[in-house]
mmCIF file of C-alpha atoms and ligand atoms in Angstrom:
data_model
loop_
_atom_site.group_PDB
_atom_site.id
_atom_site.type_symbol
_atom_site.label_atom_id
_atom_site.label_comp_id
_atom_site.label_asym_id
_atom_site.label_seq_id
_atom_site.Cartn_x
_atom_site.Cartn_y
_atom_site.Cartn_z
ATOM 1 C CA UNK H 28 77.167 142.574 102.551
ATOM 2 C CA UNK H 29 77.533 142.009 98.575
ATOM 3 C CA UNK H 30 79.006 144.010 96.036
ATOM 4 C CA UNK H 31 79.725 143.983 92.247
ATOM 5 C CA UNK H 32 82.675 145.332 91.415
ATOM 6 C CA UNK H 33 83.818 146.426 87.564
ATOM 7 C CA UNK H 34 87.491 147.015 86.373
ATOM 8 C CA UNK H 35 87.912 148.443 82.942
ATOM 9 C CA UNK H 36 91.210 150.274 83.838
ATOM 10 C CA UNK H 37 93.156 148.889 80.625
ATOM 11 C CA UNK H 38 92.384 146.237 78.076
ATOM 12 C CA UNK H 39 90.789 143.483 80.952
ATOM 13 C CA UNK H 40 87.194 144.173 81.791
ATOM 14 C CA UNK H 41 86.665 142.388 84.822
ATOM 15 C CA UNK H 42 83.308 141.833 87.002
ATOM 16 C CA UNK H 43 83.157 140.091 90.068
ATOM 17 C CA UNK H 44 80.707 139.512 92.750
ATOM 18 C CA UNK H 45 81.746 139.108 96.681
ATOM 19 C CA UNK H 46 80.888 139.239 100.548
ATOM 20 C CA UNK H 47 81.789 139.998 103.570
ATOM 21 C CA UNK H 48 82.658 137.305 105.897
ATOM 22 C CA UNK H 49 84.682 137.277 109.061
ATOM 23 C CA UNK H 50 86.748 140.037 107.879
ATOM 24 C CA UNK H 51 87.545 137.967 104.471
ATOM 25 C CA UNK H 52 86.406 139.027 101.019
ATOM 26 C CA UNK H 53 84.658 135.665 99.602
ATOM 27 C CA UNK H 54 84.303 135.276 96.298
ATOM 28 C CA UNK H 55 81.521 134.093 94.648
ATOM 29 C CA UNK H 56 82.155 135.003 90.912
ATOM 30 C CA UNK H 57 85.080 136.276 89.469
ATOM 31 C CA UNK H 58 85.416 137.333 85.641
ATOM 32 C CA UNK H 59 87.917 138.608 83.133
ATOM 33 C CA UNK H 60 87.492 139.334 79.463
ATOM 34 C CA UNK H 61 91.050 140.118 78.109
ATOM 35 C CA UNK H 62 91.824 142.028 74.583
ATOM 36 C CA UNK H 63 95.784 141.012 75.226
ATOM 37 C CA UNK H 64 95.415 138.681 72.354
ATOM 38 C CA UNK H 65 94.272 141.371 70.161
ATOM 39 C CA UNK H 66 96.391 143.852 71.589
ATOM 40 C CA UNK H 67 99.531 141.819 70.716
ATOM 41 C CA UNK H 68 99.526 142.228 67.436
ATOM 42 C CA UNK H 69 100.630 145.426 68.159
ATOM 43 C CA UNK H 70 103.419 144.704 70.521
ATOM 44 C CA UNK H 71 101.436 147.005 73.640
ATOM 45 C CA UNK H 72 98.199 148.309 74.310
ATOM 46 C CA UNK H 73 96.805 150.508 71.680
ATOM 47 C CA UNK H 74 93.964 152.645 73.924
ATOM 48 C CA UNK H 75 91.394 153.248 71.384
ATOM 49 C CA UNK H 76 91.039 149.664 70.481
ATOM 50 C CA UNK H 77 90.820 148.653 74.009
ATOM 51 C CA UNK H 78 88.385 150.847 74.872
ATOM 52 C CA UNK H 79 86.136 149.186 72.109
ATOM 53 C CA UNK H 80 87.179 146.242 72.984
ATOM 54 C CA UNK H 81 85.548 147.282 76.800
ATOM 55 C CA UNK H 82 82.200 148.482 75.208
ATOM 56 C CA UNK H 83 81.865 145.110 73.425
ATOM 57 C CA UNK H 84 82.420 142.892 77.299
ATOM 58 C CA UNK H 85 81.396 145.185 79.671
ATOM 59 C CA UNK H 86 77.665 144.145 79.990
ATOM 60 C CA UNK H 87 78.191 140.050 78.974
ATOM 61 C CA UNK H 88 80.949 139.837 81.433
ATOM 62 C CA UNK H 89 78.921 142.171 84.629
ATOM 63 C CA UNK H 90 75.297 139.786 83.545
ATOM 64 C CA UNK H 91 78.357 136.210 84.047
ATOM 65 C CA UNK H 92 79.382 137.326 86.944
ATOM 66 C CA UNK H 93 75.886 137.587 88.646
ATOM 67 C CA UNK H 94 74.653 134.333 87.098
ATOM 68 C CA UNK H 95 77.880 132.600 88.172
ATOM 69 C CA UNK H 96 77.265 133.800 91.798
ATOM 70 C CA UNK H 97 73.459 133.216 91.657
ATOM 71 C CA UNK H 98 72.581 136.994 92.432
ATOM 72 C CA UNK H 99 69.811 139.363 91.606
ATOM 73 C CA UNK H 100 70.195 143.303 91.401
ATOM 74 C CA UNK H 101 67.967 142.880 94.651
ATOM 75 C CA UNK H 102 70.465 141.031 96.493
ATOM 76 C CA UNK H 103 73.767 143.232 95.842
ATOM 77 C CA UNK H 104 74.392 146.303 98.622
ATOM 78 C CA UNK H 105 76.338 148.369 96.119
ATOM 79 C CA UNK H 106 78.484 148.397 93.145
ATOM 80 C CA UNK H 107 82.455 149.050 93.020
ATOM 81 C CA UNK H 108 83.935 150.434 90.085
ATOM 82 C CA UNK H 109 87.720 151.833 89.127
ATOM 83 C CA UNK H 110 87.700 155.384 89.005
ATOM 84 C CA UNK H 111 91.404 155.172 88.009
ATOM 85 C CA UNK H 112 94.543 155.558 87.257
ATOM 86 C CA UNK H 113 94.243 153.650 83.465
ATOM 87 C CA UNK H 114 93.426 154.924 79.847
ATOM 88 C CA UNK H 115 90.537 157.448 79.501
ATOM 89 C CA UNK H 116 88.513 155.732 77.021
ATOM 90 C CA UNK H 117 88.898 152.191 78.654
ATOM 91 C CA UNK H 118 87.675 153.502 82.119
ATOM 92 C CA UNK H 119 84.817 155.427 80.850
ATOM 93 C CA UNK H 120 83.002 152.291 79.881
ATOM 94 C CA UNK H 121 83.172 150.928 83.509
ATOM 95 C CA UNK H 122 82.634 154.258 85.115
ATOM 96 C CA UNK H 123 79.388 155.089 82.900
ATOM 97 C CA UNK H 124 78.312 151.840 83.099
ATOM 98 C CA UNK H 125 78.613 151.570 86.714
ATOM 99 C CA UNK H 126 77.002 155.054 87.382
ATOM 100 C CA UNK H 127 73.742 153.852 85.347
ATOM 101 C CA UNK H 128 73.845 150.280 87.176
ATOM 102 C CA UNK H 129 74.160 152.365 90.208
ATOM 103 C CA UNK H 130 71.087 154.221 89.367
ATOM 104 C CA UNK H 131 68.232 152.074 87.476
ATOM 105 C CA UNK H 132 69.100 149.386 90.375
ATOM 106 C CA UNK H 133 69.093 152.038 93.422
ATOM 107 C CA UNK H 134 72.334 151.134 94.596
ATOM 108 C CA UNK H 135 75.424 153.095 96.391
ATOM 109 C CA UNK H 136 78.272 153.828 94.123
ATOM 110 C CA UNK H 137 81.882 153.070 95.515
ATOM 111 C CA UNK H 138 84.829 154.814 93.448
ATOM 112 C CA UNK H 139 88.037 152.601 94.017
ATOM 113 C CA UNK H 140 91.595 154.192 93.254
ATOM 114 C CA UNK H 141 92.860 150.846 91.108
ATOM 115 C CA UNK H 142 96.077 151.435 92.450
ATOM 116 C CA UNK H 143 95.281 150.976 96.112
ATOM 117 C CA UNK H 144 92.532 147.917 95.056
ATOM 118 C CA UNK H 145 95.902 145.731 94.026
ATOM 119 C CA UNK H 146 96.727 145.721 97.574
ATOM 120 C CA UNK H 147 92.858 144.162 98.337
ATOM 121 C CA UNK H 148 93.638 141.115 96.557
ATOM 122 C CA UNK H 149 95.450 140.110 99.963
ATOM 123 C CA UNK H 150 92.008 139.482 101.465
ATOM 124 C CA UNK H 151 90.121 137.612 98.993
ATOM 125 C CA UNK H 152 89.969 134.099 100.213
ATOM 126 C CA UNK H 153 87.809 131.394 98.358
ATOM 127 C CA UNK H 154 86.164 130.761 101.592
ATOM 128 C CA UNK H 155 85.728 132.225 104.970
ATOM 129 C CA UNK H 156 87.822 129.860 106.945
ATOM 130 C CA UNK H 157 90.048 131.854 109.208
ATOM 131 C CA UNK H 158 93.359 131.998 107.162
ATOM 132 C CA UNK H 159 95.528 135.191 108.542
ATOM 133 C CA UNK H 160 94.887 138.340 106.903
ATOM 134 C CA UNK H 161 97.067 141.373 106.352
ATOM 135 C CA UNK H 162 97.753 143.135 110.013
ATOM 136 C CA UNK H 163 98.414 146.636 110.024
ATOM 137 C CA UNK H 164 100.534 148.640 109.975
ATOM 138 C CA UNK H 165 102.203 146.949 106.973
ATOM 139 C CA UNK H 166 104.280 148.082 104.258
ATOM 140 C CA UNK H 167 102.582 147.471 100.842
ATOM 141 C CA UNK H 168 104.951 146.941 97.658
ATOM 142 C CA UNK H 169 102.806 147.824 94.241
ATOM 143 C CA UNK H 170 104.673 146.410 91.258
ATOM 144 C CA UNK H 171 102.261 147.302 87.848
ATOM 145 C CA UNK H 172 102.528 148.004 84.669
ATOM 146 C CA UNK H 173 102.926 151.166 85.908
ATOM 147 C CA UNK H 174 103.473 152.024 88.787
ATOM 148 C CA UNK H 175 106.522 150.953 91.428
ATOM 149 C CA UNK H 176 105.271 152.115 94.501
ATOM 150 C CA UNK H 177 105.962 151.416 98.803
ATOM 151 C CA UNK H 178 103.680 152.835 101.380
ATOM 152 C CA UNK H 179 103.070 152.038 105.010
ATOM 153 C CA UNK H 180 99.452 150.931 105.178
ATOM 154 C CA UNK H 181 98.517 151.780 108.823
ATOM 155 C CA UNK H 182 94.561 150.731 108.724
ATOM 156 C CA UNK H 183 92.227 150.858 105.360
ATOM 157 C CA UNK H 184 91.861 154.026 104.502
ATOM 158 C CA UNK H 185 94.850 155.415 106.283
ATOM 159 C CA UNK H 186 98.697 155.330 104.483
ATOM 160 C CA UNK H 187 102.092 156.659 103.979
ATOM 161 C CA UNK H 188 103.415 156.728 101.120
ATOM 162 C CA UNK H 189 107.579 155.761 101.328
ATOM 163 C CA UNK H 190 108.749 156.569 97.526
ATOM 164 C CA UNK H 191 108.562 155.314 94.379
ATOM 165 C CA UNK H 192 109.984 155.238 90.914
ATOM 166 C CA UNK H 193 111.452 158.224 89.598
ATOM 167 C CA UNK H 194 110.816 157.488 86.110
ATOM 168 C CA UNK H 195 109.989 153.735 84.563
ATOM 169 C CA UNK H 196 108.006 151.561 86.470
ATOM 170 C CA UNK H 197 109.158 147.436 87.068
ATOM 171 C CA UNK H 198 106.513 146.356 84.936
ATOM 172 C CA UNK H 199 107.654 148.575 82.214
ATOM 173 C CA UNK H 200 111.240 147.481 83.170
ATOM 174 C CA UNK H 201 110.155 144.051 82.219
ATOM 175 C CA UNK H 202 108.065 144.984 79.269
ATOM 176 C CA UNK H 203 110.595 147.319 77.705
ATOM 177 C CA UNK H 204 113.557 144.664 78.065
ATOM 178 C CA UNK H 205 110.790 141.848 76.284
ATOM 179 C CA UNK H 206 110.638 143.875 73.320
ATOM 180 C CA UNK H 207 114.536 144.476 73.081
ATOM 181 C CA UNK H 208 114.728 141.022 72.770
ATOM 182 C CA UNK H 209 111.967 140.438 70.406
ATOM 183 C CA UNK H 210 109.823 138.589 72.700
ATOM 184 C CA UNK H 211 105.351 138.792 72.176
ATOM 185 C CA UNK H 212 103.481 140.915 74.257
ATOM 186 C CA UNK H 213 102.329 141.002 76.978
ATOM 187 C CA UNK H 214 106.233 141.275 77.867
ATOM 188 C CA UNK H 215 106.800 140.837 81.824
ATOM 189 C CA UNK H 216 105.469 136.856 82.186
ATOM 190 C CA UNK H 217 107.439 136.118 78.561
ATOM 191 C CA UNK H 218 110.710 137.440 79.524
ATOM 192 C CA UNK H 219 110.696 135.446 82.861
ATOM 193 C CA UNK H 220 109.192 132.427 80.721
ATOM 194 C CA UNK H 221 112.769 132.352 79.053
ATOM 195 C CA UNK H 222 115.049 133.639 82.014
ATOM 196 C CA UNK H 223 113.868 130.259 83.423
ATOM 197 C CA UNK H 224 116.445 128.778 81.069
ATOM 198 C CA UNK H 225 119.086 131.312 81.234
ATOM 199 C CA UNK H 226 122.291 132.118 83.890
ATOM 200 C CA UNK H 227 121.977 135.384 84.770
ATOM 201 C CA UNK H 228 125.471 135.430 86.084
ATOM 202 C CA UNK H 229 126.503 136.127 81.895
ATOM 203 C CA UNK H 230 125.879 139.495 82.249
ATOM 204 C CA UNK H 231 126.245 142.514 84.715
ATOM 205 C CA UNK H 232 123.724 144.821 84.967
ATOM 206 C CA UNK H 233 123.167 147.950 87.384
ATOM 207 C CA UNK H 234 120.552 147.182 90.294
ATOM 208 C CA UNK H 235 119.491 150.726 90.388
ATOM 209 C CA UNK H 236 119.040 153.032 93.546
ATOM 210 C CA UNK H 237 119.651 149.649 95.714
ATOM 211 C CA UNK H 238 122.148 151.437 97.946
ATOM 212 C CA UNK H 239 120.422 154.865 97.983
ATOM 213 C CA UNK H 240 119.736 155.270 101.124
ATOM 214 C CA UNK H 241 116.312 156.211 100.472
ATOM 215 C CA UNK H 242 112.646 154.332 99.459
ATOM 216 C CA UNK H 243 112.882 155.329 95.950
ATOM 217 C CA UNK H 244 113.111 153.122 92.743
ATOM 218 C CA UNK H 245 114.619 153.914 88.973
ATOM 219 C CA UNK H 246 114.856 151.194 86.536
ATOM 220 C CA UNK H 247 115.182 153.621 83.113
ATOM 221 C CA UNK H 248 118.838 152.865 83.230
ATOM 222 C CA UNK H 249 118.472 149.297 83.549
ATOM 223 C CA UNK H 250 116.164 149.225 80.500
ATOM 224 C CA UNK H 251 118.958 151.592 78.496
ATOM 225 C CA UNK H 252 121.709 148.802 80.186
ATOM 226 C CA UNK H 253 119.620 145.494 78.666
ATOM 227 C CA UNK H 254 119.596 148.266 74.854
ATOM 228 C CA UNK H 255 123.598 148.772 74.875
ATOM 229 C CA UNK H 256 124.252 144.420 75.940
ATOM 230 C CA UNK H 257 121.623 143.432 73.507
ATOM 231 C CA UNK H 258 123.348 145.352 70.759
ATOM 232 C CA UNK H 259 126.518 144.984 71.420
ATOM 233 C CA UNK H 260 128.462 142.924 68.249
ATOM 234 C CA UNK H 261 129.254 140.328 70.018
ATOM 235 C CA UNK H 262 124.972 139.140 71.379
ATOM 236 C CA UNK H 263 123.990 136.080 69.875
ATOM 237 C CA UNK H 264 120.544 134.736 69.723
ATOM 238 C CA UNK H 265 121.490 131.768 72.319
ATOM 239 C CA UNK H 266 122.624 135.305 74.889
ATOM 240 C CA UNK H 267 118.656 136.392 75.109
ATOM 241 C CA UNK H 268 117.886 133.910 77.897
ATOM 242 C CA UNK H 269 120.972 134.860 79.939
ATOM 243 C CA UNK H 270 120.193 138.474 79.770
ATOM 244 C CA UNK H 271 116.655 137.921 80.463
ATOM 245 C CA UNK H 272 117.760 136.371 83.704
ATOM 246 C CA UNK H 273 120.059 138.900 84.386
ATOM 247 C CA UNK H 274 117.829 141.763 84.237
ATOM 248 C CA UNK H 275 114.858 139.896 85.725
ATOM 249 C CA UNK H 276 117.420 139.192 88.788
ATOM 250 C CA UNK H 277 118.147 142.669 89.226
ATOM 251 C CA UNK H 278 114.489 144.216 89.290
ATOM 252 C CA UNK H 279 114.229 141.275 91.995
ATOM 253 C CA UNK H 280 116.552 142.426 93.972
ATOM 254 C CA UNK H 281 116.223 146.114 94.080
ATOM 255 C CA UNK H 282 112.336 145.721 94.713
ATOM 256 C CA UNK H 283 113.271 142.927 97.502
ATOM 257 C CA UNK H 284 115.948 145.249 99.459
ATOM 258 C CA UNK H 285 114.023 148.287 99.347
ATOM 259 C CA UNK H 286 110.854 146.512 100.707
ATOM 260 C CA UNK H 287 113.123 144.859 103.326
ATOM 261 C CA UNK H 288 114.450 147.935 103.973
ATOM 262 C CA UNK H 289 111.021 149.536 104.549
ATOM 263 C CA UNK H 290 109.768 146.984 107.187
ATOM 264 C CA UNK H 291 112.504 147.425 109.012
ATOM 265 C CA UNK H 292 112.665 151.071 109.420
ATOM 266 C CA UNK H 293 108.952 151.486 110.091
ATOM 267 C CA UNK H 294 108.981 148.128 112.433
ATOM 268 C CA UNK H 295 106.031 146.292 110.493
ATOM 269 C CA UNK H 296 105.701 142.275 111.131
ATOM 270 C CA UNK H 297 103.528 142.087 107.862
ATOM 271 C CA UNK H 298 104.869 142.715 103.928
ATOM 272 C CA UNK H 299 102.363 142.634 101.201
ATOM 273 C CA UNK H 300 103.327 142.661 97.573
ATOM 274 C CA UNK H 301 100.260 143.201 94.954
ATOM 275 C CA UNK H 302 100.529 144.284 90.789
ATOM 276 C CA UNK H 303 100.796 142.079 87.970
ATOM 277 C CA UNK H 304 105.087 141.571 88.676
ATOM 278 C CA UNK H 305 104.022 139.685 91.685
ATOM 279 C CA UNK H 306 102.617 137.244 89.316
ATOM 280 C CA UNK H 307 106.654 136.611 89.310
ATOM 281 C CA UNK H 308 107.008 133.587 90.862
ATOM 282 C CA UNK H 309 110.990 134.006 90.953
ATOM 283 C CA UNK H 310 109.930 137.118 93.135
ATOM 284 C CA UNK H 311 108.417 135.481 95.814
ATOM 285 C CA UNK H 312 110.685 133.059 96.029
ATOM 286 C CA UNK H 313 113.462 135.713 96.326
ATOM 287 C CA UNK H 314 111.204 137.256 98.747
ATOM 288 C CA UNK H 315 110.847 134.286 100.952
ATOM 289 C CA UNK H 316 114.492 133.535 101.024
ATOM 290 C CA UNK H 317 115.392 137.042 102.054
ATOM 291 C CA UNK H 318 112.686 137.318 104.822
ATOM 292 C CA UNK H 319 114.111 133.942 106.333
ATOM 293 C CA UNK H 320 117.795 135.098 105.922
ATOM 294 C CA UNK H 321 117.452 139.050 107.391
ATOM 295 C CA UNK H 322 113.656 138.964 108.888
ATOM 296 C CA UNK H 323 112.676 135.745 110.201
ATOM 297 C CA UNK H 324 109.545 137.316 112.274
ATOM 298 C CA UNK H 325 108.681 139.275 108.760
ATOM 299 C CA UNK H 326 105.176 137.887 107.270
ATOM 300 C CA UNK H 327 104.805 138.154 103.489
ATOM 301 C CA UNK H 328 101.373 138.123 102.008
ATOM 302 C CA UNK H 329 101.257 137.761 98.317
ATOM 303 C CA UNK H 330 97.817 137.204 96.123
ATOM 304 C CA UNK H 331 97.525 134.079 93.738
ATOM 305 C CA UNK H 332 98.813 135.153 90.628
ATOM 306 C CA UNK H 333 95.347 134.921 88.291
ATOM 307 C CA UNK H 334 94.730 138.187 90.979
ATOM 308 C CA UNK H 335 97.862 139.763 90.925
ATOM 309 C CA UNK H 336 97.140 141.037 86.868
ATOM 310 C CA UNK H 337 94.186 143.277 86.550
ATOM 311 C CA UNK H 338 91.007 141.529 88.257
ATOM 312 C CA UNK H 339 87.751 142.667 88.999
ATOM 313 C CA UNK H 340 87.720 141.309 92.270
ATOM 314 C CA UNK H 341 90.401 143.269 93.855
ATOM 315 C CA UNK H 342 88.121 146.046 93.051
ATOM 316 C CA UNK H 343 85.011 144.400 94.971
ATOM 317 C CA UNK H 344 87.555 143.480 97.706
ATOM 318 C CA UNK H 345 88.434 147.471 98.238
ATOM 319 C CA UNK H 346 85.242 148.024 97.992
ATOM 320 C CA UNK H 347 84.001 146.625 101.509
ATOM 321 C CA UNK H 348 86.336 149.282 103.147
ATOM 322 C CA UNK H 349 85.520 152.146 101.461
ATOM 323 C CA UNK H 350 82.542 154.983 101.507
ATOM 324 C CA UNK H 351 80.160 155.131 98.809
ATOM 325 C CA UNK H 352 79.894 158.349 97.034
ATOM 326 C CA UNK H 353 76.987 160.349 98.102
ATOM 327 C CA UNK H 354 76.805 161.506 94.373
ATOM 328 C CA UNK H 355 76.807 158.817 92.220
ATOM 329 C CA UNK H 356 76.555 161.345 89.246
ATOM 330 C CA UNK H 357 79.206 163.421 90.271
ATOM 331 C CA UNK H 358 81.769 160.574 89.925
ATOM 332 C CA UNK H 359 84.110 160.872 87.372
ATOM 333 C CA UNK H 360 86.649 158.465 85.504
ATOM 334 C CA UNK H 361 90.676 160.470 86.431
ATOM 335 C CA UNK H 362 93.124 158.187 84.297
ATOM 336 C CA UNK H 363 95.913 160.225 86.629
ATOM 337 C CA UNK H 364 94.523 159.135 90.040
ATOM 338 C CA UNK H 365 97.850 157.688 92.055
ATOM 339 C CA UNK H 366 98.840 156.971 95.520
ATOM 340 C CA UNK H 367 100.742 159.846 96.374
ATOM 341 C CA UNK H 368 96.924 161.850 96.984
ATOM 342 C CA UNK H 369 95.939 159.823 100.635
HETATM 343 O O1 LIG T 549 98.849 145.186 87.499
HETATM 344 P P1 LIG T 549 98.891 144.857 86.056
HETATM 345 O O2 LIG T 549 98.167 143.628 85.572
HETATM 346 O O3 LIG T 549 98.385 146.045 85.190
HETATM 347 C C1 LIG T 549 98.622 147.365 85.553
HETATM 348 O O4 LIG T 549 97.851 147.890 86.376
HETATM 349 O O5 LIG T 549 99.637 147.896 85.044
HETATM 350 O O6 LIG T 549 100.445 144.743 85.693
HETATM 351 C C2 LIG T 549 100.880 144.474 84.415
HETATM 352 C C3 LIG T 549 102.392 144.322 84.474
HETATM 353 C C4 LIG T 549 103.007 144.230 83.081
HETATM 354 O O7 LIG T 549 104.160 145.056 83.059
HETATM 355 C C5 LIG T 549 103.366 142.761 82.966
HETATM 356 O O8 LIG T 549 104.434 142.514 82.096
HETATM 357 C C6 LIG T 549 103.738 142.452 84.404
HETATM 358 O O9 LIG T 549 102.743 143.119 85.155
HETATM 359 N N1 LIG T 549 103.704 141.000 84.694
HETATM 360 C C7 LIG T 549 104.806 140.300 85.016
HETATM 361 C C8 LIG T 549 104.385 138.958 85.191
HETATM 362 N N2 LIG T 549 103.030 138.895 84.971
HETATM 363 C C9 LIG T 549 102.637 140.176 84.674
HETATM 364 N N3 LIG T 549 106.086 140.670 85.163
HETATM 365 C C10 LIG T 549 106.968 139.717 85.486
HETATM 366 N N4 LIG T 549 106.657 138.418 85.661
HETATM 367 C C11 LIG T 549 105.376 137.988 85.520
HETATM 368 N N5 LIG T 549 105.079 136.695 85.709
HETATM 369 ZN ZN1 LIG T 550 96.768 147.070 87.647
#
């Protein structure tokens, strides 16, 4: 089986052809037209510009990614595309474009919740040789832009969800504290590019919710903690890589203990992490140590970071467990769509 698969949930327009082989998602093209450059000029995404910026790629970036994998419209079983959650305007273009793909080329349209699709990246493999996969049930840790969410994933299709952040997501967490201390956008890999020379024992920030007895997350306070240091008289210019570390070690830590905490109370042997923060290497890392020190038998399955950020392929990889819509007309872009709705 082959699909194309389009992302246009934010300012990446991604396409990306795959198939199905021994229960791993193979890719054989993979593209990603970014507007970040553009976008930081700004300091954050501005939607109406991205959304332009999405009508310009869509169609050169869908016709690379068949050339690249040497398909025909004849050859592809159906097409993927992000329903949502993302900006309106930006997931129009993939949704209308998809529908009319879906329709001049008589193929089944597959919806994909972009949320759930980060968790797909865990299967794509660049070839079919039998590397483990993902066994359920797991417990899935989403760390976006976004969204900080936990579920127990107990077959495709089939989830709990555990909690999630009550208010800013740790993607946000990260952006929010890049821009308090001046840093470009896109925030999150910038601030940890500097914490790498900072001692993040300088400062003393809250690791929210870690001891609340509960799956949720809150990192608002943390942001409003990083405000009131980097203010304070006494911050200095040669202070912004120690508090960098400091608050990047504290989003670590919370989103480490909680998943931890998760896998233990639902008895899972398998932890996937998936969203652009687990681009953090620092995370892993943290990850890795903690499974060896508390949950030896624990196996952690995070994607390569070029498909932890927005990708088209995760998309495509969701894809191959999913329905097609019997409609493809009636399918409509929701920028609200989130995890909580199984
Ligand atoms: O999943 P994603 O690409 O887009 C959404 O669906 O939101 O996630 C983007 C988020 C941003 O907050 C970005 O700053 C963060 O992921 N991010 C990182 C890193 N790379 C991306 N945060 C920390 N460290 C990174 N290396
Ligand atoms: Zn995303």
């Amino acid at each position: 089986m082959i699909i194309l698969g389009v992302e246009t949930s934010c300012d990446e327009t991604g396409a990306c052809v795959e198939i199905l082989q021994n229960d791993r998602v193979v890719l054989l093209s993979n593209l990603v037209a970014s507007s970040q450059e553009i976008q930081s000029k700004w300091g954050g995404v501005v939607p109406e510009q991205a959304s332009r910026e999405q009508i310009k790629s869509i169609i050169p970036v869908i016709h690379e990614a068949m050339e690249q994998a040497k398909i025909t419209p004849s050859q592809i079983d159906a097409i993927a595309v992000t329903q949502g959650p993302g900006l309106i305007g930006s997931l129009l273009v993939g949704v209308e474009t998809a529908k009319t793909l879906s329709l001049i080329w008589h193929k089944p349209l597959i919806p994909i919740n972009h949320l759930i699709a980060h968790f797909y990246a865990n299967w794509i493999r660049s070839d079919d040789t039998l590397t483990e996969l993902p066994k359920f049930p797991l417990i899935g840790l989403l760390v976006s832009g976004g969204h900080t969410d936990l579920i127990l994933m107990k077959d495709h299709n089939n989830y709990e969800y555990l909690g999630g952040t009550r208010d800013d997501a740790a993607g946000e967490c990260f952006d929010k504290s890049a821009r308090l201390l001046n840093l470009p956008y896109p925030g999150g890999p910038n601030l940890s590019k500097l914490a790498e020379s900072g001692d993040p024992s300088k400062f003393t920030l809250p690791k929210p919710m870690i001891d609340s007895g509960n799956l949720d997350f809150s990192f608002s306070g943390l942001k409003t903690a990083v405000l009131l240091a980097s203010q304070s008289k006494d911050f200095k210019d040669r202070d912004k890589a120690d508090l960098a570390a400091a608050v990047e070690a504290s989003i670590i830590e919370v989103l480490v203990k909680k998943t931890l905490q998760a896998a233990k109370i639902h008895h899972v042997d398998h932890i996937m992490v998936a969203g652009g923060v687990a681009a953090n290497h620092k995370l892993k890392a943290f990850f890795e140590k903690s499974i060896a020190e508390f949950l030896p038998r624990e196996k952690l399955f995070i994607p390569p970071a070029n498909l932890c950020t927005d990708n088209g392929a995760m998309i495509t990889a969701a894809a191959f467990f999913q329905k097609p819509t019997s409609d493809p007309l009636s399918i409509q872009a929701d920028p609200n769509l989130s995890l909580k709705i199984s």
